[in-house]
XYZ file of N, CA and C in Angstrom:
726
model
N 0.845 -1.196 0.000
C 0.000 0.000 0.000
C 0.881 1.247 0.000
N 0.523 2.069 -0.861
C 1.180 3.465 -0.900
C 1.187 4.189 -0.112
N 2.210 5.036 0.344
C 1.819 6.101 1.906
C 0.890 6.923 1.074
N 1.171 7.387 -0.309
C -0.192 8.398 -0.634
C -2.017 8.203 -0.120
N -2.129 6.639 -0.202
C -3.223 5.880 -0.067
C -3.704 6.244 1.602
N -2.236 6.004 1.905
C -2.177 6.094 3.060
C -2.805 7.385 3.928
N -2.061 8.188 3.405
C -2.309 9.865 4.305
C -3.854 9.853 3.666
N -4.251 9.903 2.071
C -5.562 10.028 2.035
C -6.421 9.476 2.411
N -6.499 7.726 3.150
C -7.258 7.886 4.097
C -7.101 8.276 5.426
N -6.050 8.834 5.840
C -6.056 9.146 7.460
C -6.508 10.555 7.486
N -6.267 11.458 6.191
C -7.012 12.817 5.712
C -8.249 12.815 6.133
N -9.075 11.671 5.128
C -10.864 11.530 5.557
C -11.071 11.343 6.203
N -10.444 10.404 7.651
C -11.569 9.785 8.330
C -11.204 10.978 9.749
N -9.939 11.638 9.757
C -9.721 12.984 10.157
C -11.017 14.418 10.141
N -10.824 14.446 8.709
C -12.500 15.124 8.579
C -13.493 14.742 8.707
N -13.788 13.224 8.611
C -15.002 12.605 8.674
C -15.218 12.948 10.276
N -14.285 12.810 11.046
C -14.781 12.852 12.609
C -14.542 14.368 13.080
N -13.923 15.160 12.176
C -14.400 16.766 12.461
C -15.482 17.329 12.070
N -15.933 17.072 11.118
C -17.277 17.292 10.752
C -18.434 17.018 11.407
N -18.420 15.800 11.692
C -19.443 14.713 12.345
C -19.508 15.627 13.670
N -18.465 15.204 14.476
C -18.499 15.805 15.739
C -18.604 17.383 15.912
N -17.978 18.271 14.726
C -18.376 19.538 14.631
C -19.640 20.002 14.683
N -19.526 19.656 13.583
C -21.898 19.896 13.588
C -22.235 19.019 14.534
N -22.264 18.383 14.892
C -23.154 17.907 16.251
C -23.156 18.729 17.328
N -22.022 19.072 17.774
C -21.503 20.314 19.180
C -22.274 21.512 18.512
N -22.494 21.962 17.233
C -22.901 23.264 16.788
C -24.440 23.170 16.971
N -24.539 22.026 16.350
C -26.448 21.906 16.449
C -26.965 21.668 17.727
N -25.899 21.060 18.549
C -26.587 21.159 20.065
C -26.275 22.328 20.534
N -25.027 23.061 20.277
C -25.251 24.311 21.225
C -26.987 25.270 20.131
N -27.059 25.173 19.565
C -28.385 25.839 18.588
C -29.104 25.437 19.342
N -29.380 24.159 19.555
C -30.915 23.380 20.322
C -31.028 24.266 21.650
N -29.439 24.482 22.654
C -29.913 24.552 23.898
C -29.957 26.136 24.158
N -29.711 27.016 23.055
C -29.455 27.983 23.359
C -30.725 28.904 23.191
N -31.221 29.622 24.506
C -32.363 30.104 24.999
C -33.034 31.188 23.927
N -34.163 31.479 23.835
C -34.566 32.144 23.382
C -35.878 33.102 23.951
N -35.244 33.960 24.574
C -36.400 34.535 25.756
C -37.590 34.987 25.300
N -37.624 35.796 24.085
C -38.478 36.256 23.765
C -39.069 35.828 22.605
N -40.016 35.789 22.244
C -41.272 35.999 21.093
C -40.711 36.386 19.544
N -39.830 36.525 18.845
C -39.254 37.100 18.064
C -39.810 36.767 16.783
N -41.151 36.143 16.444
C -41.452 35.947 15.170
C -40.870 36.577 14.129
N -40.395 36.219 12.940
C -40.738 37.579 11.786
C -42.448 37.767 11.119
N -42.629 38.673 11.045
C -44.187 38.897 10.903
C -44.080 39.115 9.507
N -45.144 38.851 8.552
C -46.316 38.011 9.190
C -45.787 36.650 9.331
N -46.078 35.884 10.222
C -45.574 34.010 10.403
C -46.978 33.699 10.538
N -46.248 32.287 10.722
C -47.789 31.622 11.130
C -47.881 31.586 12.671
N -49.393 30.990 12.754
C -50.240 31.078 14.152
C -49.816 29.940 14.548
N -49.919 28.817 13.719
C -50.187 27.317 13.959
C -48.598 26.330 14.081
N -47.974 25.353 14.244
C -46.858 24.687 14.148
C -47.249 24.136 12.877
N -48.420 23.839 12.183
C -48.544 23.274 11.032
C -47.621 24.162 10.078
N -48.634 25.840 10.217
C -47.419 26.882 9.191
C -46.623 26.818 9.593
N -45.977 26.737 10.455
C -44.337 26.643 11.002
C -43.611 25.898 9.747
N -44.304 24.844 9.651
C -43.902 23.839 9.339
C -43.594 23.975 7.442
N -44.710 24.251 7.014
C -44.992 24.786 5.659
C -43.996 26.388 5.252
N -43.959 26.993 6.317
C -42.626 28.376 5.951
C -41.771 27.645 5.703
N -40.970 26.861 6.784
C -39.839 26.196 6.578
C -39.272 25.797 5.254
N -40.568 24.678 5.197
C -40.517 23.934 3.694
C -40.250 25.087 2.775
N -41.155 26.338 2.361
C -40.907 27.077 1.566
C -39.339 27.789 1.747
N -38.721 27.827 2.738
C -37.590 28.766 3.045
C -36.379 27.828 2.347
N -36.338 26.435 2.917
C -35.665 25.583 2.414
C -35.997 25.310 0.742
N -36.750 25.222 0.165
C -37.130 24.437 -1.266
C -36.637 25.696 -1.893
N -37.533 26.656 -1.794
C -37.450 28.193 -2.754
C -36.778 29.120 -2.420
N -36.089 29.639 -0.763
C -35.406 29.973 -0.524
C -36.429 31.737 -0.559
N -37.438 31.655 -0.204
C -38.857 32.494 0.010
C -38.329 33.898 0.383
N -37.500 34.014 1.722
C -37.198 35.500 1.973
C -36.136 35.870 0.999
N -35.603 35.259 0.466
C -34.123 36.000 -0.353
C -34.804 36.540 -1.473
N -35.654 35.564 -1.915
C -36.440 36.183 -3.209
C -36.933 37.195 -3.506
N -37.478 37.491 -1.950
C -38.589 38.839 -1.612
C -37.373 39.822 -1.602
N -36.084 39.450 -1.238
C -35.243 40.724 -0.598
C -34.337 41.383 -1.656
N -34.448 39.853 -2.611
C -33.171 40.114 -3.805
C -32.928 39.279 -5.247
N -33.572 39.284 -6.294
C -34.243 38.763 -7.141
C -33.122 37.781 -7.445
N -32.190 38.996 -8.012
C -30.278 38.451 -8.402
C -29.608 37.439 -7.194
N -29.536 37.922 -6.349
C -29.330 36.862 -5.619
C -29.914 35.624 -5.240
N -31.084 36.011 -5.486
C -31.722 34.323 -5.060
C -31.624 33.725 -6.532
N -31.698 34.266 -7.289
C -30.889 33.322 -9.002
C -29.330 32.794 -8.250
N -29.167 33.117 -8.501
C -27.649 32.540 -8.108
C -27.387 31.595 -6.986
N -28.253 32.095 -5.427
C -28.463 31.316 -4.802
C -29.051 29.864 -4.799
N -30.055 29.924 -5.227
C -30.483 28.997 -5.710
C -30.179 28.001 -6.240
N -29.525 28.713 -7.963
C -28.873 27.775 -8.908
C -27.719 27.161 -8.248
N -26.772 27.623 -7.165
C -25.874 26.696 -6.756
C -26.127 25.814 -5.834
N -27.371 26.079 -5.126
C -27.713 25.100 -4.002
C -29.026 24.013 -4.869
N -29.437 24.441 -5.694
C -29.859 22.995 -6.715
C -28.954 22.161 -7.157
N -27.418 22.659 -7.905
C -27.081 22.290 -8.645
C -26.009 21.423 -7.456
N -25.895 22.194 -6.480
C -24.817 21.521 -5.443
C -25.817 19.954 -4.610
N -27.124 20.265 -4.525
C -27.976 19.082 -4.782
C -27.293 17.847 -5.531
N -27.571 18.042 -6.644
C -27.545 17.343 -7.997
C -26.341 16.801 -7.789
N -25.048 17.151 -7.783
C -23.781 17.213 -7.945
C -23.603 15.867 -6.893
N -24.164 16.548 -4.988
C -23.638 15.369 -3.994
C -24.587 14.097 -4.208
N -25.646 14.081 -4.974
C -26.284 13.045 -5.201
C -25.397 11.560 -6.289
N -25.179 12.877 -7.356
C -24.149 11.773 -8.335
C -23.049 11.489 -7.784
N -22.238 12.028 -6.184
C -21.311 11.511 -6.145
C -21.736 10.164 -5.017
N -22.524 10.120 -4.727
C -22.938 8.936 -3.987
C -23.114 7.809 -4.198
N -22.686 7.885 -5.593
C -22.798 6.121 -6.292
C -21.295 5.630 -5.728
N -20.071 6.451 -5.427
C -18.936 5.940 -5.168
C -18.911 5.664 -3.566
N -20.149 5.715 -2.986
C -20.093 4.537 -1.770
C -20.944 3.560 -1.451
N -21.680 3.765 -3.259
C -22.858 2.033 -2.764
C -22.828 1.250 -3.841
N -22.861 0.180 -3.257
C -22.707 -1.385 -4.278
C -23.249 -2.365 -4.175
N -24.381 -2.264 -4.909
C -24.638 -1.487 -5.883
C -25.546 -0.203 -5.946
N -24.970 -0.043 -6.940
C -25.683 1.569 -6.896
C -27.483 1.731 -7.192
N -27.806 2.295 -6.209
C -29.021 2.860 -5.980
C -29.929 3.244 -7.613
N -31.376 2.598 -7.278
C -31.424 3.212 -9.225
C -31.392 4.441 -8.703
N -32.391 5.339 -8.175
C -32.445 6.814 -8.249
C -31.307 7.567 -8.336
N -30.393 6.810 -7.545
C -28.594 7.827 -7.998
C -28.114 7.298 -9.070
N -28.768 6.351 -9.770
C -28.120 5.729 -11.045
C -28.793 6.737 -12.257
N -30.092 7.295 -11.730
C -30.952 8.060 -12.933
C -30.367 9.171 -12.608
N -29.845 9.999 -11.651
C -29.845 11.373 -11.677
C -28.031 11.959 -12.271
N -27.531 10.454 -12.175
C -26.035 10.672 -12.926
C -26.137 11.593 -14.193
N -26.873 11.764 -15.333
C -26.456 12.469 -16.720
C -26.435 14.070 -15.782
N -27.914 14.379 -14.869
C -28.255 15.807 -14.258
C -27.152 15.975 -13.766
N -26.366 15.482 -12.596
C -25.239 15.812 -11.919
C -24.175 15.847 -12.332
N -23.829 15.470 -13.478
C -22.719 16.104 -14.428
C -22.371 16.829 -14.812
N -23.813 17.874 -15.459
C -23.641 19.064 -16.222
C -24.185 19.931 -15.061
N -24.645 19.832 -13.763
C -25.146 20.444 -12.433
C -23.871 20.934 -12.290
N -22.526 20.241 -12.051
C -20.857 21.194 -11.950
C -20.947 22.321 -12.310
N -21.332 22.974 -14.067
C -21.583 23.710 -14.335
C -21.971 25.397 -13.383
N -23.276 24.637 -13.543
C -24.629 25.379 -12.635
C -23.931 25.739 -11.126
N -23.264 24.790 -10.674
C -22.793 25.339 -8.879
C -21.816 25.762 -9.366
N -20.982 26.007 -10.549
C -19.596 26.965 -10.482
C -20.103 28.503 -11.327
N -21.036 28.058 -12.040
C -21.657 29.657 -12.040
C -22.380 30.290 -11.193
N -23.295 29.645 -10.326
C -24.032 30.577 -9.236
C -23.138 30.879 -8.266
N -21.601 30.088 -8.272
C -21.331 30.921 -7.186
C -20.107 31.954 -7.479
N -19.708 31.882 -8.662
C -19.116 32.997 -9.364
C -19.822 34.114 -9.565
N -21.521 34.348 -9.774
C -22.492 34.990 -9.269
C -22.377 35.855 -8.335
N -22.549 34.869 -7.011
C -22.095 35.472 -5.425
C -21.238 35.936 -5.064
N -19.966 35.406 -5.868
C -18.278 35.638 -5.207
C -18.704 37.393 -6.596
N -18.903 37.390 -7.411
C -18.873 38.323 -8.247
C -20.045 40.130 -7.381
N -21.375 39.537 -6.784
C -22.038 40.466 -6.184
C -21.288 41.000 -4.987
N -20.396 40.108 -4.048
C -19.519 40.869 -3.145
C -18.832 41.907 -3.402
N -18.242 41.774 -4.512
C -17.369 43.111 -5.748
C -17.962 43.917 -5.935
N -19.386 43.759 -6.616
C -20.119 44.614 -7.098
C -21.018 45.496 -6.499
N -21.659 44.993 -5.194
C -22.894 45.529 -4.555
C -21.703 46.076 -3.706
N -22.113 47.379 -3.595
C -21.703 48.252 -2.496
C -21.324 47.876 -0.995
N -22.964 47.327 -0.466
C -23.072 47.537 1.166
C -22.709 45.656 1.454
N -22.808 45.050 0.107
C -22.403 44.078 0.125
C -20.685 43.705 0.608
N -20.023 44.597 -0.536
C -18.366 44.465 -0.399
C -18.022 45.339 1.129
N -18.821 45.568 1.581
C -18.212 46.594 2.087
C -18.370 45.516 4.074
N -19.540 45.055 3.712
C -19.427 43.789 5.105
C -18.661 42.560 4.739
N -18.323 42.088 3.521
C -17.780 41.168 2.938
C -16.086 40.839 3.897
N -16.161 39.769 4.523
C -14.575 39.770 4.926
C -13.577 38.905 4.194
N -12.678 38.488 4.960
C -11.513 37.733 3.545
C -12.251 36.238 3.920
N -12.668 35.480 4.781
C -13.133 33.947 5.147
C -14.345 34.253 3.828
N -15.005 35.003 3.805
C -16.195 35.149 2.619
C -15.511 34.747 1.443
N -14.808 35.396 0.794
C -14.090 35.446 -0.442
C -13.378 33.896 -0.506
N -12.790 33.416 0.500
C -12.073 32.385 0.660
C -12.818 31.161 0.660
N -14.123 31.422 1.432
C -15.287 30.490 1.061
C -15.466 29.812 0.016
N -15.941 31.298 -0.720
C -16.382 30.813 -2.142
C -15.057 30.506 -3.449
N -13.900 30.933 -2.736
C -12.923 30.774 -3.907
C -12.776 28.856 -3.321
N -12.885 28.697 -2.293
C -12.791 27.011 -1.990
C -13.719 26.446 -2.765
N -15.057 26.694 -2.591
C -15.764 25.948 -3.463
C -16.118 25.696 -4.956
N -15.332 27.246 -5.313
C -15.425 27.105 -7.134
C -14.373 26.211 -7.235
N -13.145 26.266 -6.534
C -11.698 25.463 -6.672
C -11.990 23.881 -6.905
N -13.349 23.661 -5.828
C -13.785 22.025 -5.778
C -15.031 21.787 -6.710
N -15.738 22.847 -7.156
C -16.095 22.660 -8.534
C -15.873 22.584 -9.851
N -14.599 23.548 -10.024
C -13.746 23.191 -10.958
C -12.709 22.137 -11.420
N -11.991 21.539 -10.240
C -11.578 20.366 -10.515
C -12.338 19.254 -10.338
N -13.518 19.288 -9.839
C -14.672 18.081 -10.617
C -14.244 18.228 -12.080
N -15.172 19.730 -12.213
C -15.072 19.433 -13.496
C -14.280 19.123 -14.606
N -12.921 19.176 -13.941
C -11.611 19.381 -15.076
C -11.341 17.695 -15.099
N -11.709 16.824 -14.000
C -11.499 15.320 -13.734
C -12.799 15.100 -14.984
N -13.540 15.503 -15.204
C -14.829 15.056 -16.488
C -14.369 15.237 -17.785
N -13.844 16.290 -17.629
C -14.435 16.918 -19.119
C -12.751 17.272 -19.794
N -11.520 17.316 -18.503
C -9.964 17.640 -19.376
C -9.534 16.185 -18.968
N -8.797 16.462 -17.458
C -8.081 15.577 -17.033
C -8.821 13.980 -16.368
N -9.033 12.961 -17.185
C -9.838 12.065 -16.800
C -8.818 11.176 -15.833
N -9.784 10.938 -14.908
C -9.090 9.616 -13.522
C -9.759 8.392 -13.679
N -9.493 7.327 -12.875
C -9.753 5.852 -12.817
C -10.962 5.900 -12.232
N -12.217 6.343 -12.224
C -13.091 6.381 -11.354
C -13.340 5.267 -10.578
N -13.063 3.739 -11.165
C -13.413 2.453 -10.409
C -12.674 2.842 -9.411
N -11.063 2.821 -9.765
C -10.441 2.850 -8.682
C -10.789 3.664 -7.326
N -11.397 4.846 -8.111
C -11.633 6.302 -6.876
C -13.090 5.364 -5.866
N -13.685 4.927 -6.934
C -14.866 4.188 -6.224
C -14.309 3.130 -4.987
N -13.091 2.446 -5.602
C -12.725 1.276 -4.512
C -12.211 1.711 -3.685
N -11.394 2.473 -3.540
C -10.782 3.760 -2.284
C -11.543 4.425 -1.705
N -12.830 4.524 -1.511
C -14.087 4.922 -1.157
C -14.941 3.760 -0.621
N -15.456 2.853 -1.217
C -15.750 1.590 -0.081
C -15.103 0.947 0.651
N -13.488 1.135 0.071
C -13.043 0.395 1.518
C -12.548 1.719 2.513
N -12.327 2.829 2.123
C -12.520 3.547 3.874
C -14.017 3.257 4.621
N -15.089 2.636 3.703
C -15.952 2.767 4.323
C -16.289 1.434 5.454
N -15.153 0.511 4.752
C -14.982 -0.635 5.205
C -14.030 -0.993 6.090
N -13.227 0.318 6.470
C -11.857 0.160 6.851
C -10.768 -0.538 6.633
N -10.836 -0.517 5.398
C -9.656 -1.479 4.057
C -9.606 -0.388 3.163
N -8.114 0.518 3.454
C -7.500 1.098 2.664
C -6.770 0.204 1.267
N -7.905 0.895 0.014
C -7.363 0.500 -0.656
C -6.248 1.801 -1.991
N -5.865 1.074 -3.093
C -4.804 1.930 -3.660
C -5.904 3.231 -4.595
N -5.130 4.324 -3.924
C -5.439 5.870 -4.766
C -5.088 6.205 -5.639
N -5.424 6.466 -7.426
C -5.277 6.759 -8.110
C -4.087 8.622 -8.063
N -2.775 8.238 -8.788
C -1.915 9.393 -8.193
C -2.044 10.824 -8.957
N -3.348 10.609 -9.946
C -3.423 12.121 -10.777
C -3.566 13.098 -9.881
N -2.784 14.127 -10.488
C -2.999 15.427 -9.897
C -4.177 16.280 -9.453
N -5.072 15.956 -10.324
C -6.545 16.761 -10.575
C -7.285 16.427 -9.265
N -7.296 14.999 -9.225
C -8.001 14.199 -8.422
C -7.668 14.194 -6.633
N -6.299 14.573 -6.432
C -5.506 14.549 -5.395
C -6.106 15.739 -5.115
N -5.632 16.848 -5.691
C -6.259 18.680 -5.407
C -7.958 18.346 -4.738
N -8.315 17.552 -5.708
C -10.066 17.511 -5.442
C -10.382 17.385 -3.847
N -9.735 15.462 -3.912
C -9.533 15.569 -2.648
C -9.177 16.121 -1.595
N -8.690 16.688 -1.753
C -7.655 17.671 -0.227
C -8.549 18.938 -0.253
N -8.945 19.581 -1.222
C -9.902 20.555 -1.411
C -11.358 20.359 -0.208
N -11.928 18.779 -0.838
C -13.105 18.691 -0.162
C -12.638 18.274 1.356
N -11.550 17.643 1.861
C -11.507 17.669 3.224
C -11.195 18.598 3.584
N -10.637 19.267 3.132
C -10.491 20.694 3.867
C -11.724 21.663 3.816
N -12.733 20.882 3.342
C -14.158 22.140 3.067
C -14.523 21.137 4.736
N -14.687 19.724 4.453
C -15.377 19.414 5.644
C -14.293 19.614 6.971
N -13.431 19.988 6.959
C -12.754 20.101 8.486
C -13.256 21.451 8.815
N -13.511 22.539 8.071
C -13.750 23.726 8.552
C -15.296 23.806 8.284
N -15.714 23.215 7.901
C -17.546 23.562 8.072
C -18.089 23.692 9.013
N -17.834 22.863 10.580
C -18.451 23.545 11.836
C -17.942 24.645 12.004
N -17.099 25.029 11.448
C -16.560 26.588 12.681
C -17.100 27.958 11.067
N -17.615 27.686 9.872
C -17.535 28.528 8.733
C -19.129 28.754 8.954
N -19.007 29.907 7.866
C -20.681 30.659 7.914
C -21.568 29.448 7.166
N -21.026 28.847 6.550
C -21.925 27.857 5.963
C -22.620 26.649 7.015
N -22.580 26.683 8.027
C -23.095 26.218 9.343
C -24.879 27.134 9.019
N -25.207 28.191 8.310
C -26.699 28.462 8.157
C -27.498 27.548 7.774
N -26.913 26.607 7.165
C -27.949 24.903 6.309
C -28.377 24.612 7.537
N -27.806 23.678 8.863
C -28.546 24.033 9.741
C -28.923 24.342 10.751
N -28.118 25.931 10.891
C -29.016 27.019 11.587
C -30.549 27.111 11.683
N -31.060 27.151 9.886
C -32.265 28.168 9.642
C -33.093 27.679 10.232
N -32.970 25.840 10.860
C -33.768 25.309 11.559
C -33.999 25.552 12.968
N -32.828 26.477 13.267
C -33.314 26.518 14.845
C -33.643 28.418 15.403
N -33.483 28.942 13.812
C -33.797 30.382 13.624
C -35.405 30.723 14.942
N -34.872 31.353 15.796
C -36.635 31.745 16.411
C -37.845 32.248 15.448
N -36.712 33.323 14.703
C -37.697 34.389 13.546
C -38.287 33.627 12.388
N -38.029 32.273 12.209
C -38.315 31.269 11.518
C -39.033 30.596 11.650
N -39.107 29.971 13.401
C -39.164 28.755 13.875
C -40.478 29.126 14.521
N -40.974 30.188 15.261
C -41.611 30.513 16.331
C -42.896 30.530 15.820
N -44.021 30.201 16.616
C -45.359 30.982 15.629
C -45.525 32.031 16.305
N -46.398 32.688 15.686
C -46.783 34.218 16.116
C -48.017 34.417 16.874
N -47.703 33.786 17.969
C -49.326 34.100 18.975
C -48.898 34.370 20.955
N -48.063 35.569 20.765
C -47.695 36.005 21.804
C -49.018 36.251 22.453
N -50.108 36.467 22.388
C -51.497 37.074 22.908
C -52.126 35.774 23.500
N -52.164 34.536 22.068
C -52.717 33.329 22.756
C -52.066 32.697 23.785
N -50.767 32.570 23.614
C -49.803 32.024 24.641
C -48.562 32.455 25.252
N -48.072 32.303 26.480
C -46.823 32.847 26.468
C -45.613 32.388 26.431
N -44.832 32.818 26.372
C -43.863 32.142 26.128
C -42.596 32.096 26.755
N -42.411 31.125 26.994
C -41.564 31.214 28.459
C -39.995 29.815 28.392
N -39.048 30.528 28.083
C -37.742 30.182 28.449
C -37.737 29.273 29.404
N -37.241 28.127 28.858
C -36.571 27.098 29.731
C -36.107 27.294 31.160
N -35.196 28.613 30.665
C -33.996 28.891 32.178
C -34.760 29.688 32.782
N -35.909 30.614 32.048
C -37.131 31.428 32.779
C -37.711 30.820 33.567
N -38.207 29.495 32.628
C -39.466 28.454 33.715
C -38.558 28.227 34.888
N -37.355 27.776 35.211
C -36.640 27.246 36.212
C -36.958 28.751 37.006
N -36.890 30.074 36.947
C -36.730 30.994 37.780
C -38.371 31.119 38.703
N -39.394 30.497 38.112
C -40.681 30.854 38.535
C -40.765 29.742 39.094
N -40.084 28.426 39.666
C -40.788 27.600 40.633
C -40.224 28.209 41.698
């Protein structure tokens, strides 16, 4: 076995357990962290049913950006469909056999690369352009999105310039999943890819992209709007009134 084989799986399963354990510590500190007051955004709903139905709309259509910013929610959008599409087709390289539905959506998630390296050349491009935008914009922003065109582009350059062994990439992929390091294909394209995407997942708990899921534990999101019918009362509040 190659030490290359080697470090790249001690790379993943490195990120695999920063990630994992990252977002978990992030989503529990979200769960436990109080929310004293009533903070709907208005109009919300009354009911947990609408609760339930905003959500859906916030997640699917991405509802307030639309209302706030036409251009941006194009762009937004198109990269978080297309970034859809994209992690779906890469999921055939950890099942065997492969799933039909990830077997049908392979032609979409090909040319989806595309689509997530333009919407977010889009975004990385409106930071430049919009005023009050560039002007809150910091360097982790810019660096963000220059990471993720970097790991959209060498997808795409492994498709469409520089082609790799995909079986092989596939068998180096079930057996970390198996814990049988097997041999890594040594192209360049493919190596960058890799190291690219663990380095997206080692820093995703601590990066702004931790909002996927935030928006779920958003109050102004989450809350319904019936301060009159009921009140509402903090965990660490209720503990102060026995």
């Amino acid at each position: 076995m190659s030490a290359l084989s080697i470090f790249f799986a001690a790379l993943f399963y490195l990120a695999t357990a920063i990630f994992v354990v990252g977002l978990a510590l992030k989503i529990r500190q979200y769960a436990v962290t109080p929310a004293p007051l009533k903070i709907a955004l208005t109009p919300a709903p009354l009911t947990a049913t609408g609760v339930g139905f905003r959500l859906t709309r916030e997640v699917v259509f991405f509802e307030s950006l639309f209302r706030s910013s036409k251009w941006t929610w194009a762009f937004g959008w198109m990269f978080h469909a297309a970034l859809l599409l994209v992690v779906l087709r890469h999921v055939r390289y950890f099942q065997e056999p492969v799933w039909l539905p990830i077997a049908m959506v392979q032609p979409f998630g090909t040319y989806a690369g595309f689509a997530m390296v333009a919407g977010l050349a889009g975004l990385w491009a409106r930071r430049f352009l919009v005023d009050r935008v560039r002007y809150i914009s910091t360097p982790s922003d810019h660096l963000m999105l220059a990471l993720l065109i970097a790991i959209g582009l060498t997808g795409l350059a492994m498709r469409f310039v520089a082609h790799t062994d995909i079986v092989a990439v596939k068998v180096f992929m079930l057996g970390l999943m198996r814990l049988s390091v097997q041999p890594l294909p040594a192209d360049p394209v493919l190596l960058v890819h890799l190291s690219l995407v663990a380095l997206l997942m080692i820093i995703f708990p601590i990066s702004k992209l931790l909002h996927a899921p935030g928006l779920f534990f958003s109050p102004t999101r989450t809350m319904t709007d019936n301060p009159r019918e009921a009140r509402h009362l903090a965990t660490w509040a209720a503990a102060l009134d026995k």
